[in-house]
Amino acid sequence: MKFSIRKEVLLHSLSQVSKALSSKNLIPVLAGIKFNLTNEGLFLSASDNDISIETFVDKSKLEEVTEIGSTVIQGKYILEIIRKLEGRIVSIELLDNIKVLISCGNSEFNLNCMEASEFPNLNMEEKKDPIILKKSEFKNLINKTSFAVSTQETRPILTGINFKISEDKLEAIATDSYRLAKKYAVLGTKVAEELNIVIPGKNLIELTKILEETDDNIEMHIFTNKVLFKFDNTLFQSRVLSGTFPDVNRLIPASFELEVTANANEFYNVIDRAALLTSEKDKNIVKFECENKEVIVSSNSPEIGRVEEKMEIEKNNDNNIKIAFSSRFMMDAIRTVESKNVILKFNNDVQPIIVTDEKDETLLQLILPIKTY
């Protein structure tokens, strides 16, 4: 294997596949990136058994190809080397199948490498009828739900995002059993059969890091034990979680006693300041007291002190409410709101609080109150 390539082209592809590298892997070859140079171009692959990524550089983007071939190069080192090289063109040559020579400008690196035959077959198969939606829309789905996934391994199914696809609707749901985030997107075509899978949240977060927010499409190829995402010249494959995701729709009240409309930015800042005197061990509790056209947000800590914030709001009726909740959870929910105003829906101090965007009906956040009154 011997070829040369522009530094920025190689670095872009390496940065993408490196998201699948793991320093904790017990299999040495999985700490490497597979380089497979063919007559079509250069394929780069990496996997940690949880996610696998393959990206392709077309031969038209290669400067020169002298000899095709394949090898596995230590991922951590190749990425740092290419990142810090100062020349424009990088030359890579495989020597005796055990070493690789990387040269650029006045720099020359000699790295040990591994046999390509030791690298696992990633089996990146595709389906004839994938789910297709815009990259920007998909990224938005993940960004507005992933923060609500559970970090506790006691219930592994809650560490994922539930994708439910029915007819032309794709719904993403995440919950850690104290809060819930739900958003849906409308697909361009209807699906033949309903699909219901749970994808690890951390894998989807890694996917969003390499996904540019454009109107180009991303394809979802769903299988029983894995899902493949295809976009640009990249394939991103993740395992799916086994088990049944809880039916969260029954948690969402059908009607509400009170709706409060507040300026999203102002309300976020009020909660943020009130949270200054809260502690993590007490779940960052703030109290929310609504009377007439005013809300009082307060927190009280015997060891630290007390804070009280007031702001004007709009209500849909004359009902009032006193309720307490986690400031951190509420701030996470408000951050997903893009409109000027946020809408808070209440029934009483023990039923869930629903947070919605004034102009985005596809988004819903749910927070369980904390009993203090």
Coordinates of C-alpha atoms in Angstrom, one line a residue:
M1 CA 0.0 0.0 0.0
K2 CA 1.4 3.3 -1.1
F3 CA -0.5 6.6 -1.7
S4 CA -0.5 10.3 -1.0
I5 CA -3.4 12.5 0.0
R6 CA -4.1 16.1 1.1
K7 CA -3.8 16.5 4.8
E8 CA -7.2 18.1 5.4
V9 CA -9.0 15.3 3.4
L10 CA -7.3 12.6 5.5
L11 CA -7.8 14.4 8.8
H12 CA -11.6 14.9 8.2
S13 CA -12.1 11.2 7.5
L14 CA -9.9 10.1 10.5
S15 CA -11.7 12.5 12.8
Q16 CA -15.0 10.8 11.8
V17 CA -13.9 7.2 12.2
S18 CA -12.0 7.9 15.4
K19 CA -15.3 8.3 17.2
A20 CA -15.5 4.5 17.2
L21 CA -12.2 4.0 18.9
S22 CA -12.0 2.8 22.5
S23 CA -9.0 2.9 24.8
K24 CA -10.7 0.3 27.1
N25 CA -10.9 -2.4 24.5
L26 CA -9.3 -5.7 25.3
I27 CA -8.8 -6.6 21.7
P28 CA -5.6 -4.8 20.5
V29 CA -6.7 -4.5 16.8
L30 CA -9.8 -2.5 17.8
A31 CA -7.5 0.3 19.0
G32 CA -6.6 0.8 15.4
I33 CA -8.1 2.2 12.2
K34 CA -8.2 0.0 9.2
F35 CA -6.8 1.5 6.0
N36 CA -8.1 -0.3 2.9
L37 CA -6.8 1.2 -0.3
T38 CA -8.6 -0.2 -3.4
N39 CA -9.0 0.8 -7.1
E40 CA -12.1 2.8 -6.1
G41 CA -10.5 4.8 -3.3
L42 CA -9.6 4.7 0.4
F43 CA -11.8 3.0 3.0
L44 CA -11.2 3.9 6.7
S45 CA -12.9 1.8 9.4
A46 CA -12.9 1.6 13.2
S47 CA -15.0 -0.2 15.7
D48 CA -15.3 -0.8 19.5
N49 CA -18.0 -3.5 19.1
D50 CA -20.7 -1.0 20.3
I51 CA -20.4 1.3 17.3
S52 CA -18.6 0.8 13.9
I53 CA -17.8 3.6 11.5
E54 CA -16.6 3.4 7.9
T55 CA -15.8 6.4 5.7
F56 CA -14.8 6.4 2.1
V57 CA -12.4 8.8 0.2
D58 CA -13.0 8.6 -3.6
K59 CA -9.9 8.1 -5.7
S60 CA -10.5 11.5 -7.3
K61 CA -9.6 13.0 -3.9
L62 CA -6.3 11.1 -3.6
E63 CA -3.2 12.8 -5.0
E64 CA -1.5 9.6 -6.1
V65 CA -1.9 5.9 -5.8
T66 CA 1.2 3.8 -6.3
E67 CA 0.1 0.5 -4.8
I68 CA -3.2 -0.7 -3.3
G69 CA -3.3 -2.8 -0.1
S70 CA -4.6 -2.7 3.5
T71 CA -3.3 -2.4 7.1
V72 CA -4.4 -1.4 10.6
I73 CA -2.7 1.7 12.2
Q74 CA -2.9 2.7 15.9
G75 CA -5.8 5.1 15.9
K76 CA -4.6 7.5 18.7
Y77 CA -1.2 8.0 17.1
I78 CA -2.2 8.3 13.4
L79 CA -4.8 11.0 14.3
E80 CA -2.4 13.1 16.4
I81 CA 0.3 12.8 13.8
I82 CA -1.8 13.9 10.9
R83 CA -3.3 16.7 13.0
K84 CA 0.1 18.1 13.8
L85 CA 1.9 17.8 10.5
E86 CA 2.7 21.1 8.8
G87 CA 2.8 20.1 5.1
R88 CA 0.0 20.0 2.6
I89 CA 0.4 16.5 1.1
V90 CA 0.8 13.4 3.3
S91 CA 2.4 10.2 1.9
I92 CA 1.7 6.8 3.5
E93 CA 3.6 3.7 2.6
L94 CA 3.3 0.2 4.1
L95 CA 6.7 -1.5 4.7
D96 CA 6.9 -5.3 4.9
N97 CA 3.4 -5.4 6.3
I98 CA 4.6 -4.6 9.8
K99 CA 5.5 -0.9 9.6
V100 CA 4.0 2.2 8.0
L101 CA 6.0 5.2 6.8
I102 CA 4.2 8.6 7.1
S103 CA 5.9 11.5 5.5
C104 CA 4.9 15.1 5.1
G105 CA 7.1 18.1 4.4
N106 CA 10.2 17.7 6.6
S107 CA 8.5 15.2 9.0
E108 CA 8.8 11.4 8.8
F109 CA 7.1 8.9 11.2
N110 CA 7.7 5.2 11.3
L111 CA 4.8 3.4 13.0
N112 CA 4.2 -0.2 13.9
C113 CA 1.0 -1.5 12.3
M114 CA -1.2 -4.7 12.5
E115 CA -2.4 -7.2 9.9
A116 CA -5.7 -6.1 8.2
S117 CA -6.8 -9.8 8.4
E118 CA -7.0 -9.4 12.2
F119 CA -9.6 -6.7 11.9
P120 CA -13.2 -7.9 12.4
N121 CA -15.7 -7.9 9.5
L122 CA -18.0 -5.0 10.3
N123 CA -20.9 -6.4 8.1
M124 CA -22.3 -3.0 7.1
E125 CA -25.3 -4.3 5.2
E126 CA -28.1 -2.0 3.9
K127 CA -31.8 -2.4 3.4
K128 CA -33.7 -1.7 0.2
D129 CA -36.2 0.6 1.9
P130 CA -34.4 2.7 4.6
I131 CA -36.0 5.4 6.7
I132 CA -34.9 8.8 5.1
L133 CA -35.0 12.2 6.7
K134 CA -32.9 15.4 6.6
K135 CA -29.7 15.4 8.6
S136 CA -30.6 18.7 10.3
E137 CA -34.0 17.2 11.3
F138 CA -32.4 14.1 12.6
K139 CA -29.7 16.0 14.6
N140 CA -32.5 18.1 16.1
L141 CA -34.3 15.0 17.3
I142 CA -31.3 13.8 19.1
N143 CA -30.2 17.1 20.5
K144 CA -33.7 17.7 22.0
T145 CA -34.1 14.3 23.6
S146 CA -30.6 12.8 24.4
F147 CA -30.1 14.8 27.6
A148 CA -33.0 12.9 29.2
V149 CA -31.5 9.4 28.8
S150 CA -30.6 7.7 32.1
T151 CA -26.9 7.3 33.1
Q152 CA -27.8 4.5 35.5
E153 CA -27.0 1.0 34.2
T154 CA -29.6 -0.5 36.6
R155 CA -32.2 -0.1 33.9
P156 CA -30.2 -0.4 30.7
I157 CA -33.2 0.2 28.4
L158 CA -33.5 3.7 29.7
T159 CA -29.9 4.6 28.6
G160 CA -31.2 4.6 25.1
I161 CA -33.5 6.7 22.9
N162 CA -36.7 4.9 21.8
F163 CA -37.4 5.4 18.1
K164 CA -41.0 4.6 17.1
I165 CA -41.8 4.7 13.4
S166 CA -45.4 4.5 12.3
E167 CA -46.8 5.5 8.8
D168 CA -45.0 8.8 8.1
K169 CA -44.1 9.7 11.7
L170 CA -40.8 9.1 13.5
E171 CA -40.9 9.7 17.2
A172 CA -37.8 9.9 19.5
I173 CA -38.4 9.4 23.3
A174 CA -35.9 9.5 26.2
T175 CA -36.6 9.2 29.9
D176 CA -34.6 8.6 33.1
S177 CA -37.9 8.0 35.0
Y178 CA -37.8 11.5 36.6
R179 CA -38.3 13.4 33.3
L180 CA -39.1 12.7 29.7
A181 CA -38.2 14.3 26.4
K182 CA -40.2 13.6 23.2
K183 CA -40.0 14.9 19.7
Y184 CA -41.3 13.7 16.4
A185 CA -40.5 14.3 12.7
V186 CA -42.7 13.8 9.7
L187 CA -41.2 11.5 7.0
G188 CA -41.5 12.1 3.3
T189 CA -43.0 8.6 2.7
K190 CA -45.0 6.1 4.8
V191 CA -43.3 3.0 6.1
A192 CA -44.8 -0.4 5.3
E193 CA -44.5 -1.8 8.8
E194 CA -44.3 -0.2 12.3
L195 CA -40.8 -0.1 13.8
N196 CA -39.8 0.2 17.5
I197 CA -36.2 0.2 18.5
V198 CA -34.0 1.6 21.3
I199 CA -30.5 2.9 20.4
P200 CA -27.9 3.7 23.1
G201 CA -28.0 7.4 23.8
K202 CA -24.2 7.8 23.9
N203 CA -23.9 6.3 20.5
L204 CA -26.4 8.7 19.0
I205 CA -24.5 11.6 20.7
E206 CA -21.3 10.4 19.0
L207 CA -23.2 10.3 15.7
T208 CA -24.4 13.9 16.0
K209 CA -20.7 15.0 16.4
I210 CA -19.9 13.9 12.9
L211 CA -23.2 14.9 11.4
E212 CA -23.3 18.3 9.6
E213 CA -26.5 20.2 10.0
T214 CA -27.6 20.4 6.4
D215 CA -30.6 19.6 4.3
D216 CA -28.9 16.5 2.8
N217 CA -30.4 13.2 3.7
I218 CA -29.5 10.6 6.3
E219 CA -30.7 7.0 5.9
M220 CA -31.6 4.6 8.7
H221 CA -31.3 0.9 7.9
I222 CA -33.0 -0.9 10.8
F223 CA -32.3 -4.5 11.7
T224 CA -33.4 -6.6 14.8
N225 CA -30.0 -6.2 16.6
K226 CA -28.4 -3.2 14.9
V227 CA -29.1 0.0 13.0
L228 CA -27.0 1.5 10.2
F229 CA -26.9 5.2 9.4
K230 CA -25.7 6.2 6.0
F231 CA -24.8 9.8 5.0
D232 CA -22.3 11.5 2.7
N233 CA -19.5 8.9 2.3
T234 CA -19.9 7.5 5.8
L235 CA -21.6 4.5 7.4
F236 CA -22.3 4.6 11.1
Q237 CA -23.5 1.3 12.7
S238 CA -24.8 0.9 16.3
R239 CA -26.1 -2.0 18.3
V240 CA -29.7 -1.7 19.6
L241 CA -30.7 -2.3 23.2
S242 CA -32.7 -5.4 23.9
G243 CA -35.8 -5.1 26.1
T244 CA -39.1 -3.2 26.0
F245 CA -39.1 0.6 26.4
P246 CA -41.8 1.7 28.9
D247 CA -45.0 3.1 27.4
V248 CA -44.5 6.7 28.4
N249 CA -47.6 8.2 26.7
R250 CA -49.7 7.1 29.6
L251 CA -47.7 9.5 31.8
I252 CA -48.7 12.5 29.8
P253 CA -52.0 14.1 31.1
A254 CA -54.7 14.5 28.6
S255 CA -55.9 17.9 30.0
F256 CA -54.5 20.6 32.3
E257 CA -55.9 22.9 35.0
L258 CA -53.5 25.7 34.2
E259 CA -51.2 26.9 31.4
V260 CA -48.5 29.5 32.0
T261 CA -46.7 31.3 29.2
A262 CA -43.3 32.8 30.0
N263 CA -40.5 34.4 28.1
A264 CA -38.2 31.4 27.7
N265 CA -34.9 33.3 28.1
E266 CA -36.0 35.3 31.1
F267 CA -37.5 32.2 32.8
Y268 CA -34.3 30.2 32.2
N269 CA -32.2 33.0 33.8
V270 CA -34.6 33.2 36.8
I271 CA -34.3 29.5 37.4
D272 CA -30.5 29.7 36.9
R273 CA -30.1 32.3 39.6
A274 CA -32.5 30.6 42.0
A275 CA -30.5 27.4 41.5
L276 CA -27.3 29.0 42.8
L277 CA -28.3 28.3 46.4
T278 CA -29.4 24.7 45.7
S279 CA -27.3 21.5 46.2
E280 CA -27.0 18.4 44.0
K281 CA -27.7 16.1 47.0
D282 CA -31.1 17.8 47.5
K283 CA -31.9 17.4 43.7
N284 CA -31.4 21.2 43.1
I285 CA -34.9 21.9 44.2
V286 CA -36.6 25.2 43.4
K287 CA -40.1 26.2 44.3
F288 CA -42.5 27.7 41.8
E289 CA -45.4 29.8 43.1
C290 CA -47.9 31.3 40.7
E291 CA -50.3 34.0 41.8
N292 CA -52.2 36.3 39.5
K293 CA -49.9 37.4 36.7
E294 CA -46.7 36.8 38.7
V295 CA -44.5 33.9 39.4
I296 CA -42.2 33.6 42.4
V297 CA -39.3 31.2 42.0
S298 CA -37.4 30.5 45.2
S299 CA -34.9 28.2 46.9
N300 CA -34.0 27.8 50.5
S301 CA -31.0 26.0 51.9
P302 CA -30.4 26.1 55.7
E303 CA -26.6 25.8 55.2
I304 CA -26.4 28.4 52.4
G305 CA -29.3 30.9 52.5
R306 CA -32.5 31.9 50.6
V307 CA -33.2 33.4 47.2
E308 CA -36.4 34.7 45.7
E309 CA -37.0 35.7 42.1
K310 CA -40.1 37.3 40.6
M311 CA -41.2 37.5 37.0
E312 CA -44.4 38.4 35.0
I313 CA -46.2 35.6 33.1
E314 CA -49.4 35.0 31.3
K315 CA -52.1 32.5 32.4
N316 CA -55.0 30.9 30.6
N317 CA -57.3 31.2 33.7
D318 CA -57.4 32.4 37.3
N319 CA -56.1 29.2 38.8
N320 CA -52.9 29.4 40.9
I321 CA -50.3 26.7 41.8
K322 CA -47.5 26.0 44.2
I323 CA -45.1 23.3 43.0
A324 CA -41.4 22.3 43.3
F325 CA -39.1 20.7 40.8
S326 CA -35.4 20.1 39.9
S327 CA -33.9 23.3 38.6
R328 CA -31.4 21.3 36.5
F329 CA -34.2 19.3 34.8
M330 CA -36.3 22.5 34.1
M331 CA -33.2 24.3 32.6
D332 CA -32.5 21.3 30.4
A333 CA -36.1 21.4 29.1
I334 CA -36.1 25.1 28.5
R335 CA -32.9 24.9 26.5
T336 CA -34.7 22.9 23.9
V337 CA -37.2 25.7 23.3
E338 CA -36.3 27.8 20.2
S339 CA -39.4 30.2 20.3
K340 CA -39.6 33.4 22.3
N341 CA -42.0 31.8 24.8
V342 CA -42.2 28.6 26.7
I343 CA -45.5 27.1 27.9
L344 CA -45.8 25.3 31.2
K345 CA -48.8 23.1 31.8
F346 CA -49.9 22.0 35.3
N347 CA -52.7 20.1 37.1
N348 CA -51.5 20.0 40.7
D349 CA -48.3 19.7 42.8
V350 CA -48.0 15.9 42.3
Q351 CA -48.8 15.4 38.6
P352 CA -46.2 15.9 35.9
I353 CA -45.3 19.3 34.6
I354 CA -45.4 19.6 30.8
V355 CA -43.1 22.0 29.0
T356 CA -43.7 22.9 25.4
D357 CA -42.4 25.3 22.8
E358 CA -44.9 27.9 21.8
K359 CA -44.4 27.4 18.1
D360 CA -43.2 23.8 17.9
E361 CA -45.9 21.2 18.4
T362 CA -43.5 18.3 17.7
L363 CA -41.6 18.9 21.0
L364 CA -42.7 17.9 24.5
Q365 CA -40.8 17.8 27.8
L366 CA -42.2 16.3 31.0
I367 CA -40.8 16.8 34.5
L368 CA -42.0 15.1 37.7
P369 CA -42.5 17.5 40.6
I370 CA -40.8 17.0 43.9
K371 CA -43.2 17.1 46.9
T372 CA -42.1 19.9 49.4
Y373 CA -45.3 21.9 50.0

